[in-house]
Coordinates of N, CA and C in Angstrom, one line a residue:
X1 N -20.7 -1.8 33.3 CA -21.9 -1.0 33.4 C -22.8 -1.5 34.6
X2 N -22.8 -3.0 34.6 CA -23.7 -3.2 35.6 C -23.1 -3.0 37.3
X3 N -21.6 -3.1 37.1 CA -21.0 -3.1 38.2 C -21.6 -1.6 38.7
X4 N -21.2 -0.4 38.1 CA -21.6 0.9 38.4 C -22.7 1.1 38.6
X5 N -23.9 0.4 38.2 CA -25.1 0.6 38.5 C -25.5 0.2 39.7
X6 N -25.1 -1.2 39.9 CA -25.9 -1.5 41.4 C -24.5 -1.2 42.5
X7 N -23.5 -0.8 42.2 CA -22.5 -0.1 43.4 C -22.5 1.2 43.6
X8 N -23.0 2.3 42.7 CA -23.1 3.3 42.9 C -24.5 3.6 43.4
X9 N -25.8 3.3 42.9 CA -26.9 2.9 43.4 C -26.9 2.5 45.0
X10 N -26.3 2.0 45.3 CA -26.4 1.2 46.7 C -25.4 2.3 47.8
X11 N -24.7 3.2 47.2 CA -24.1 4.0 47.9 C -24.8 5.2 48.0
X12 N -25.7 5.7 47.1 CA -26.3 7.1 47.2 C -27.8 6.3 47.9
X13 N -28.1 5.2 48.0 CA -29.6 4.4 48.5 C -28.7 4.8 50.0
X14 N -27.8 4.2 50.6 CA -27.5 4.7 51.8 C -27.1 5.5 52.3
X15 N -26.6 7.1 51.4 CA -26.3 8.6 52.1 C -27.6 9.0 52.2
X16 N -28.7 8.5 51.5 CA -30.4 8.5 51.7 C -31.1 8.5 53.1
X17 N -31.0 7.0 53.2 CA -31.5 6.1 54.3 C -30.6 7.1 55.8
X18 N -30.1 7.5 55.7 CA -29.2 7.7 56.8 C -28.7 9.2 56.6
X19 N -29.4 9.9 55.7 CA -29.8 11.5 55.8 C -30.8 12.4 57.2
X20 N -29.7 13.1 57.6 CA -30.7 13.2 59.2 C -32.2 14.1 58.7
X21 N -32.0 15.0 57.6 CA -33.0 15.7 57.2 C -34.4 14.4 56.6
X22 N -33.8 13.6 56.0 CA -34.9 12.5 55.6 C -35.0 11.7 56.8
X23 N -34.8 11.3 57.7 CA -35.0 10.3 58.7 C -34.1 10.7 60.0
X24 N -34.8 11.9 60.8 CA -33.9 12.0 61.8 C -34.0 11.6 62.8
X25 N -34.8 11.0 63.2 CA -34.9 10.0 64.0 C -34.1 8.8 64.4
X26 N -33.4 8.1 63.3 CA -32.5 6.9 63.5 C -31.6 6.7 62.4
X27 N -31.3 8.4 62.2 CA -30.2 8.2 60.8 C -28.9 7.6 60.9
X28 N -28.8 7.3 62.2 CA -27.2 6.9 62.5 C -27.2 5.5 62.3
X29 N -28.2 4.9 62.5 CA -28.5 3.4 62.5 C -29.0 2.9 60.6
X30 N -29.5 4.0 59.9 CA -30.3 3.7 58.5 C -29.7 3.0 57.6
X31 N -30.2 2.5 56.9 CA -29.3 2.0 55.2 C -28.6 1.2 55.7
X32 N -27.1 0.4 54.6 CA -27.1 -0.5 54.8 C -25.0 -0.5 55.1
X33 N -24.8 0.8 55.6 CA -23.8 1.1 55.9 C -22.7 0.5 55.6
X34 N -21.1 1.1 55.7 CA -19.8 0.9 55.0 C -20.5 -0.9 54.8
X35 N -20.8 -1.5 56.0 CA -20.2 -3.4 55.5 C -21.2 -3.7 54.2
X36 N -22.4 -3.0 54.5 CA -23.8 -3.3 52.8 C -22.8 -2.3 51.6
X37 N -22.2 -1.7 51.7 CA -21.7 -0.9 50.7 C -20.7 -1.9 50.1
X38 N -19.4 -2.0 51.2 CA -18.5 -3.4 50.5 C -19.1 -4.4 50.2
X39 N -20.1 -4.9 50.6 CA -20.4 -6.3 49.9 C -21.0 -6.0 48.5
X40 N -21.9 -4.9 48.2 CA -22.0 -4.8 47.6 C -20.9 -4.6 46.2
X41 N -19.7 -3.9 46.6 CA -18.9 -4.0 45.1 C -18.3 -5.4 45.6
X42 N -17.7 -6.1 46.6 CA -17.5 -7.3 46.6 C -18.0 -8.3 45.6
X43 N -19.3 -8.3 46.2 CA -20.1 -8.9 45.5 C -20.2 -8.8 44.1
X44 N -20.6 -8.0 43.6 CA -21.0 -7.4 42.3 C -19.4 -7.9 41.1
X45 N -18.1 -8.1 42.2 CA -17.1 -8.5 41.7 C -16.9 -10.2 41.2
X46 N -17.6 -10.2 42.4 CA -17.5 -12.2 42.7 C -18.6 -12.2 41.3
X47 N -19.5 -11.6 41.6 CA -20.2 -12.2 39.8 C -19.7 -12.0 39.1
X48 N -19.4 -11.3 38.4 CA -19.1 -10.3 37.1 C -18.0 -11.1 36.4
X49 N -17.1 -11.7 38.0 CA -15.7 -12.2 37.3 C -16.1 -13.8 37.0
X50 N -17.2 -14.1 37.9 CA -17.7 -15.3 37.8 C -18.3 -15.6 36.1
X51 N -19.2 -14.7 36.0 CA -19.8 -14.9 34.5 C -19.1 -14.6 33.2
X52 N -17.9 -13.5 33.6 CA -17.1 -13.2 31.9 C -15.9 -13.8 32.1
X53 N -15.3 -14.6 33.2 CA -13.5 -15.4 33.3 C -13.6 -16.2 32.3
X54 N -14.4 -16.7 31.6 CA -14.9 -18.1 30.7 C -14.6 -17.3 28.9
X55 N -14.9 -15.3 29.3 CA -15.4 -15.1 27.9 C -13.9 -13.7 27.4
X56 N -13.6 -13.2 28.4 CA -12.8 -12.0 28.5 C -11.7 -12.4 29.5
X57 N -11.9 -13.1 30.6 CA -10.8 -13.2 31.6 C -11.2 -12.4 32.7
X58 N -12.5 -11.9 32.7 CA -12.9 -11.2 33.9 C -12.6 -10.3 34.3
X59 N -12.0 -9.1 32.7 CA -11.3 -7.8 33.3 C -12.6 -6.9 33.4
X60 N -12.5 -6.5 35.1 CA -13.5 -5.5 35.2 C -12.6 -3.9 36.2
X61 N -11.1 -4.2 36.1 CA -10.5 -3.1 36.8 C -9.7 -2.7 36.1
X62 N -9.3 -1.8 35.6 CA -8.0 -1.0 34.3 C -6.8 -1.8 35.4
X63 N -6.4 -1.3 36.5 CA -5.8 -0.8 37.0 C -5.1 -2.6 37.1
X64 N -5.7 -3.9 37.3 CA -5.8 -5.1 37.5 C -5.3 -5.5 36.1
X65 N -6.0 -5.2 34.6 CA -5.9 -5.0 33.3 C -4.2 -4.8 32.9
X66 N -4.0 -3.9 33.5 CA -2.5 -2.9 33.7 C -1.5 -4.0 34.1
X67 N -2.0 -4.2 35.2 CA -0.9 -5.6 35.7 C -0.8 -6.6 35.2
X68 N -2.0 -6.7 34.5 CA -1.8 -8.6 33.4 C -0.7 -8.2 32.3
X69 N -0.9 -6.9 31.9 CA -0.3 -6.5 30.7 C 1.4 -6.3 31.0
X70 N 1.5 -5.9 32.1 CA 3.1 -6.0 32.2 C 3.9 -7.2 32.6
X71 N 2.6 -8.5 33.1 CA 3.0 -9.5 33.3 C 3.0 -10.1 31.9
X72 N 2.7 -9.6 30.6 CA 2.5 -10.3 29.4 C 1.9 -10.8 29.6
X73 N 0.5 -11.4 30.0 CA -0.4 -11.9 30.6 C -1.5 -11.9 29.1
X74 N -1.6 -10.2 29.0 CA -2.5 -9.7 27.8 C -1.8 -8.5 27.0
X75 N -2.0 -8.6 25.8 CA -1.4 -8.1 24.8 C -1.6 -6.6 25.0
X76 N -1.1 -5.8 24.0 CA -1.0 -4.8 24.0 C -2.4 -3.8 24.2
X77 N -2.8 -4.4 22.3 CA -4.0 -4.0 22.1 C -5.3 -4.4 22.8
X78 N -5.2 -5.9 23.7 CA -6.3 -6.2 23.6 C -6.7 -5.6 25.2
X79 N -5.5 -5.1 26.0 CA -5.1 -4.3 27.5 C -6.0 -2.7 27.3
X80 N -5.5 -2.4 25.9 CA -6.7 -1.0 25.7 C -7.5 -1.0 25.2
X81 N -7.7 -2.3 24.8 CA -9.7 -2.0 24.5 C -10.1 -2.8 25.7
X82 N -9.6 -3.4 26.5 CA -10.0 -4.0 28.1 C -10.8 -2.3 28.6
X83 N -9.4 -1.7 28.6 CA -9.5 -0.4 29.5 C -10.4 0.9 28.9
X84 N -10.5 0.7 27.6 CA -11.6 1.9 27.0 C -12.7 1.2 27.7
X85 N -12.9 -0.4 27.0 CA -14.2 -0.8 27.8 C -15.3 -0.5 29.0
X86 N -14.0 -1.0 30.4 CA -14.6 -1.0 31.4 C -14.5 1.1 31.7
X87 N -13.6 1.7 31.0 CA -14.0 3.0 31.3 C -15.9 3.5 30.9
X88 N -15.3 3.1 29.6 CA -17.0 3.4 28.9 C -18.3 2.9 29.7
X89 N -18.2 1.8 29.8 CA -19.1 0.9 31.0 C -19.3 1.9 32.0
X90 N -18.3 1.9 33.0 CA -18.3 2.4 34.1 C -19.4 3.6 34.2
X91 N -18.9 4.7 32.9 CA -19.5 5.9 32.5 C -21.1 5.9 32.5
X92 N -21.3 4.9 31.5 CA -23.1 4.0 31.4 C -23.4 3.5 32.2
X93 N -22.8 3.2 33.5 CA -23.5 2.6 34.7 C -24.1 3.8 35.2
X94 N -23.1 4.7 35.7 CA -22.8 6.1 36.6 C -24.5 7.0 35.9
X95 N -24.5 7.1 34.7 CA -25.3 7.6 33.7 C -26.9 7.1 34.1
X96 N -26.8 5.9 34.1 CA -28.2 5.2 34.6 C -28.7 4.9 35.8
X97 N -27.8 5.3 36.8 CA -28.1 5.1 38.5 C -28.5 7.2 38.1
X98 N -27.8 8.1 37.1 CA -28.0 9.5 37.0 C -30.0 9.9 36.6
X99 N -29.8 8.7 35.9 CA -31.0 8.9 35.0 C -32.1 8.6 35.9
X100 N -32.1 7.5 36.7 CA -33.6 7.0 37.5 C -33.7 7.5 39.0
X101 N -32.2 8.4 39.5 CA -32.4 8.8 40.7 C -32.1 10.2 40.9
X102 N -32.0 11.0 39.7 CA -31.2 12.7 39.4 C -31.6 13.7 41.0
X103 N -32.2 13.2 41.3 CA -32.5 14.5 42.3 C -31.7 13.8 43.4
X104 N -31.6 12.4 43.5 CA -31.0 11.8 44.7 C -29.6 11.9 44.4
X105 N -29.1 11.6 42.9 CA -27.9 11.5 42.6 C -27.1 13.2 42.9
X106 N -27.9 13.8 42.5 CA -27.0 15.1 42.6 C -26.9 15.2 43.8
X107 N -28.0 15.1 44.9 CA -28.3 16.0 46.5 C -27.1 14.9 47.3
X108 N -26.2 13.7 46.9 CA -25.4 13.0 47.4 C -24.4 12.8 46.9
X109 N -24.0 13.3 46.3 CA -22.5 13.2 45.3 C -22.5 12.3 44.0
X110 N -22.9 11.8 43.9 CA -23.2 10.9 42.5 C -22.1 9.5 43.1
X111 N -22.2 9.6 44.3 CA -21.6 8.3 44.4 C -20.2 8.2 43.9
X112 N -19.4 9.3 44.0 CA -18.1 10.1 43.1 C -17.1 10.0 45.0
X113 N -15.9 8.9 44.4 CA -15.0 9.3 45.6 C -14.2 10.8 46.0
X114 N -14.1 10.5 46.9 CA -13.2 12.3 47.3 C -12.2 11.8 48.6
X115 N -11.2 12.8 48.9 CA -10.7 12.5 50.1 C -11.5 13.0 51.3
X116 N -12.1 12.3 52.0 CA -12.6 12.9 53.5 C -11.5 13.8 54.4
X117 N -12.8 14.6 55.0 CA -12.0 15.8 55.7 C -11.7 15.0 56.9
X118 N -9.8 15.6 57.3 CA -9.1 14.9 58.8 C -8.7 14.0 57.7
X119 N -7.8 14.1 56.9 CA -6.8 12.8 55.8 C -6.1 13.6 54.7
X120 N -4.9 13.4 55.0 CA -4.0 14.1 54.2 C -4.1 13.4 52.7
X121 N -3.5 14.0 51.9 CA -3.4 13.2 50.4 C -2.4 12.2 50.3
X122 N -1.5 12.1 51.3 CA -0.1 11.5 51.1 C -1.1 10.1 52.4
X123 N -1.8 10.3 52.7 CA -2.7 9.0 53.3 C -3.6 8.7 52.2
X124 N -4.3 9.5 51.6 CA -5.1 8.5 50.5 C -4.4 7.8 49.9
X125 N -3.2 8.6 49.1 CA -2.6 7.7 47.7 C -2.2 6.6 48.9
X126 N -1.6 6.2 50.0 CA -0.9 5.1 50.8 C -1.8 4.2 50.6
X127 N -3.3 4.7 51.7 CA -4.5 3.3 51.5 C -5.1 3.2 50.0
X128 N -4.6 4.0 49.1 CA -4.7 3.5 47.6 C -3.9 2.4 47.2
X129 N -2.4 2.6 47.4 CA -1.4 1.8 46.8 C -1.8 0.2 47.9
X130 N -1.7 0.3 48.8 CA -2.1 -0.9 50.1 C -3.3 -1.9 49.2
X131 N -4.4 -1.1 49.0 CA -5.4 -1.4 49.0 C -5.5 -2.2 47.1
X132 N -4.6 -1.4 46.4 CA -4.6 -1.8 44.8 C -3.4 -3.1 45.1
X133 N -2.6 -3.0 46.0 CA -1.6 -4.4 46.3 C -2.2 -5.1 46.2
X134 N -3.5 -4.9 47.4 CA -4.0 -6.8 47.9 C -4.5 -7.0 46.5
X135 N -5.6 -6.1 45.9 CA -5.7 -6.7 44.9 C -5.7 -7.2 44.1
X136 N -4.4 -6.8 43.8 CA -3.3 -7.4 42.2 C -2.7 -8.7 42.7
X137 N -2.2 -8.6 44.0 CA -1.8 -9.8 44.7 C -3.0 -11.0 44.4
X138 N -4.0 -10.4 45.1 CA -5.1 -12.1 45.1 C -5.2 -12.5 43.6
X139 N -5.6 -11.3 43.0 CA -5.4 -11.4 41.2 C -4.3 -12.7 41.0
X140 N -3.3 -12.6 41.2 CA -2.1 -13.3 40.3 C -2.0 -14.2 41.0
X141 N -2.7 -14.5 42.5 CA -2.2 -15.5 42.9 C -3.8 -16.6 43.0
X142 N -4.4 -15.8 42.5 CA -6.1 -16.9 42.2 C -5.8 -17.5 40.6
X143 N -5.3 -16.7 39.8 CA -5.0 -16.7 38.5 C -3.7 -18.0 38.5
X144 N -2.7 -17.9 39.3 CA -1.6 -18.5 38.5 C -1.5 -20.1 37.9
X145 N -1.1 -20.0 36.8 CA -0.9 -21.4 36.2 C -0.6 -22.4 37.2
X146 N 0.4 -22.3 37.7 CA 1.2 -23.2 38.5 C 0.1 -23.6 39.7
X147 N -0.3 -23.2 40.1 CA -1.8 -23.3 41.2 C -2.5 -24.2 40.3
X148 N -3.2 -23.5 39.2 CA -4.0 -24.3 38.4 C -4.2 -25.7 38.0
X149 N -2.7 -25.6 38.0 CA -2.4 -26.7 37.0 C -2.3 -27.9 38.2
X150 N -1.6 -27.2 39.8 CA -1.4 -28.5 40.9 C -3.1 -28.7 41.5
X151 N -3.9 -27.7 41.4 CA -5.3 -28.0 42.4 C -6.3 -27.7 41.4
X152 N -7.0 -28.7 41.0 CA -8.2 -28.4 39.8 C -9.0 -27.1 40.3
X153 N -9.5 -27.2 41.4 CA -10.4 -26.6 42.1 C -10.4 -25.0 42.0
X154 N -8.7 -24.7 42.0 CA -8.3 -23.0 42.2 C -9.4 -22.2 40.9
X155 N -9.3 -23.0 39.7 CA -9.9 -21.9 38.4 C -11.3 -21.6 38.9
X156 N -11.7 -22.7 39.5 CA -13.2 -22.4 39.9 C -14.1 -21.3 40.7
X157 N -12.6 -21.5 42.0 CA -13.0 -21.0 43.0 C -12.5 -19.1 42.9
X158 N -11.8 -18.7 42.0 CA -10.6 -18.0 41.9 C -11.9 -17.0 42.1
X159 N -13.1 -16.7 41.4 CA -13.6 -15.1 41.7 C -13.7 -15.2 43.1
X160 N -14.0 -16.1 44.0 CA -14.6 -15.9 45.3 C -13.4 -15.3 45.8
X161 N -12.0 -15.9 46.5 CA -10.8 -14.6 47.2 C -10.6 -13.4 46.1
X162 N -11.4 -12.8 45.0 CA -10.6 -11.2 44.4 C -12.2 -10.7 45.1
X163 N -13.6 -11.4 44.9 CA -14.5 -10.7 45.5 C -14.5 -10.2 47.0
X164 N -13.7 -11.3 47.8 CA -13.5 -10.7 49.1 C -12.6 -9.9 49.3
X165 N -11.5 -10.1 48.4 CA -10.8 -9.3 48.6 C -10.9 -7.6 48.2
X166 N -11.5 -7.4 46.9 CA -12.4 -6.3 47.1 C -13.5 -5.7 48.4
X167 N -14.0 -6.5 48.8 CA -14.9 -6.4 50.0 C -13.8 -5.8 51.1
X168 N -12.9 -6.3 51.8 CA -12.1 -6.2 52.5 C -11.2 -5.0 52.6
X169 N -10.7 -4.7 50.9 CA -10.7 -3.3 51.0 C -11.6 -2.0 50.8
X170 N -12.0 -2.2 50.5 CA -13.4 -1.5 50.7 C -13.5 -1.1 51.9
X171 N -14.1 -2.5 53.1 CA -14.2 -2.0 54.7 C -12.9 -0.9 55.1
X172 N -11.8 -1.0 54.6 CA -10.3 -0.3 54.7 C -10.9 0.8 54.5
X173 N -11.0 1.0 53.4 CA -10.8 2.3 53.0 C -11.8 3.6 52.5
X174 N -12.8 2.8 52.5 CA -14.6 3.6 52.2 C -14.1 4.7 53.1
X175 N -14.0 5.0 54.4 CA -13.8 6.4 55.3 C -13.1 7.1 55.3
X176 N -11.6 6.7 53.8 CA -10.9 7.9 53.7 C -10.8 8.6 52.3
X177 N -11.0 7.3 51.4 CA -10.6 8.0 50.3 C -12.4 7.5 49.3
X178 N -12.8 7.1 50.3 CA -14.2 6.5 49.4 C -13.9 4.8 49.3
X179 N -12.7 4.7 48.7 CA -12.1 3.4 47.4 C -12.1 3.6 46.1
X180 N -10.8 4.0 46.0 CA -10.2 4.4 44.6 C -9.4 3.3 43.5
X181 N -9.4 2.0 44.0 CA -9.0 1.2 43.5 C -9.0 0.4 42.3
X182 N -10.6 0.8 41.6 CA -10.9 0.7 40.2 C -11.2 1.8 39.9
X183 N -9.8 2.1 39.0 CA -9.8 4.0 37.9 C -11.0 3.7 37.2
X184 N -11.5 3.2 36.9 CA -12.8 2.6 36.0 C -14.5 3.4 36.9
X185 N -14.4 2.8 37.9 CA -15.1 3.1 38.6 C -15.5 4.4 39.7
X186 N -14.4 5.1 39.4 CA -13.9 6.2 39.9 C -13.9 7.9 38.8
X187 N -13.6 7.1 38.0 CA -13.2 8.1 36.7 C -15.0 8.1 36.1
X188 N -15.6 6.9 36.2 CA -17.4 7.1 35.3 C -17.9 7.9 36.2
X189 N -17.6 7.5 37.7 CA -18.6 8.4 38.6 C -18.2 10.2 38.8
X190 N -16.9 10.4 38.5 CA -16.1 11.6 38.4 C -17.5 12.5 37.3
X191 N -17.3 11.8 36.2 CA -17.2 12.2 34.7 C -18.8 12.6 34.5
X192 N -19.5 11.8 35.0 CA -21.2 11.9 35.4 C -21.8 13.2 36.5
X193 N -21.0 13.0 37.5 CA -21.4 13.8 38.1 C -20.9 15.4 38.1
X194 N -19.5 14.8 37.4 CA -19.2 16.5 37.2 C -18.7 17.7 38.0
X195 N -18.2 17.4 38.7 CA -18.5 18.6 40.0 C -16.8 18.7 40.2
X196 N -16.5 20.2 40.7 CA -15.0 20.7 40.7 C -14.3 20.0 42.0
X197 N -15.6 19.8 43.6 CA -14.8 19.2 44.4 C -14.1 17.6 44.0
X198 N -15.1 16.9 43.4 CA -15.1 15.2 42.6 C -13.3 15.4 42.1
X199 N -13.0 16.5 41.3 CA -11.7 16.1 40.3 C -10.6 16.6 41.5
X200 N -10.8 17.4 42.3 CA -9.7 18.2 43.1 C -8.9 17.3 43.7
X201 N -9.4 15.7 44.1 CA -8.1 14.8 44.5 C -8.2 13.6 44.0
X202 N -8.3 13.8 42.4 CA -8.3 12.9 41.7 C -7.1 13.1 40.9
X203 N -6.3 12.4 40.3 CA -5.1 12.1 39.8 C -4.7 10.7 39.2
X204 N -5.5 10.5 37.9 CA -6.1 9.3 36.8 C -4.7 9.1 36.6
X205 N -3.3 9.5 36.8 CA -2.1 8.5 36.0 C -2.1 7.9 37.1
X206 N -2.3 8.2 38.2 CA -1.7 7.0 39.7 C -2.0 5.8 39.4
X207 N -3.2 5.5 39.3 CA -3.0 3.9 39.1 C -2.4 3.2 38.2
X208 N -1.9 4.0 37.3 CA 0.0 3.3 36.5 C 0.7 3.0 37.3
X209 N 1.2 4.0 37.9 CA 2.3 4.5 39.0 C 2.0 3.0 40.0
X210 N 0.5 3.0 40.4 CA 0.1 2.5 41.8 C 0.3 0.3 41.3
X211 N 0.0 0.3 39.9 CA -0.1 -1.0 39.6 C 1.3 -1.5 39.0
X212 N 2.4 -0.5 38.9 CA 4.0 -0.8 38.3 C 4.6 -1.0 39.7
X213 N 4.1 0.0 41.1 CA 4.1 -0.8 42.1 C 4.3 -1.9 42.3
X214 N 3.0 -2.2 42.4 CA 2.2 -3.8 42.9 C 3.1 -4.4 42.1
X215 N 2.8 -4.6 40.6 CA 4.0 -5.6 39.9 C 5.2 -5.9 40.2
X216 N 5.6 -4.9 40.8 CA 7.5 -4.8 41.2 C 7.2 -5.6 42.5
X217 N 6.8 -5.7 43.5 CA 6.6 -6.5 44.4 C 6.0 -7.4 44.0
X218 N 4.9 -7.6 43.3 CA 4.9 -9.5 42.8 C 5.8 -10.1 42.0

């Protein structure tokens, strides 16, 4: 929830800041553009995993969740109440950036990915699958025992490379497909805002498809 709050928040704070009708004077320059937008879910990741790795394991992505589960990593049941969770969350974030900014939320998309016009769909799902790689990748290789167990240091430091590495994709891919990489985060802001363009290049089984990928290559 809180992830959705201050990453969706911070995305409609800068289609704001950098609206030529509100500020036309230096809209090109306003807000805190694609790199304040990535750091922001970067960031928001580096904590989140930082504060619950100790209590849950730091599942804040279905799609990341998906891949522990096929690695046996995490059980059956406790993989779908991971994933109802951070869905539900997500929804209550989306809901509360809806509630304290409704006139800003609606007049900007609710902060709801889409494919950008000039990008086929056979390019989004690509910089989807690319972009949910790194991630599963840094995942299992910040995570693994064998790391763990040779360098004290890795458990400690492990949220810092998945938060950049979130960050990182993000800079990738914010210009074509938004960043579709947490179904979590993608599916609350869909679901809140509601709207027919939001679902038209959305397609919630892919990140199965996209994380049996990634596993098959790790």
């Amino acid at each position: 929830m809180l992830f959705l709050y201050v990453t969706v928040a911070t995305v409609i704070g800068y289609k704001h800041q950098s609206d030529p009708n509100v500020n036309p004077a230096d809209a090109a320059c306003s807000g805190v553009g694609i790199l304040g937008i990535a750091w922001a879910f970067g960031g928001m990741i580096f904590i989140l995993v930082y504060c619950t790795a100790g209590i849950s394991g730091g599942h804040i992505n279905p799609a990341v969740t998906f891949g522990l589960f096929l690695a046996r990593k995490v059980s059956l049941v406790r993989a779908i109440l991971y994933i109802l969770a951070q869905c539900l969350g997500a929804i209550c974030g989306c809901g509360l950036v809806k509630g304290f900014q409704r006139a800003y939320y609606v007049r900007y998309g609710g902060g709801a990915n889409s494919l950008s016009s000039g990008y086929s769909k056979g390019t989004g799902v690509a910089a989807e699958i690319i972009g949910t790689f790194v991630l599963v990748y840094t995942v299992f290789s910040a995570t693994d025992p064998k790391r763990n167990a040779r360098d004290s240091h890795v458990p400690v430091l492990a949220p810092l490379p998945i938060g950049f590495a979130v960050f990182m994709v993000h800079l990738a891919t914010i210009p074509i497909t938004g960043t579709g990489i947490n179904p979590a985060r993608s599916l609350g802001a869909a679901v809140v805002y509601n709207h027919e363009t939001t679902w038209h290049d959305h397609v919630w089984f892919l990140f199965i498809f996209l994380t049996s990928v990634n596993f098959f290559f790790l």
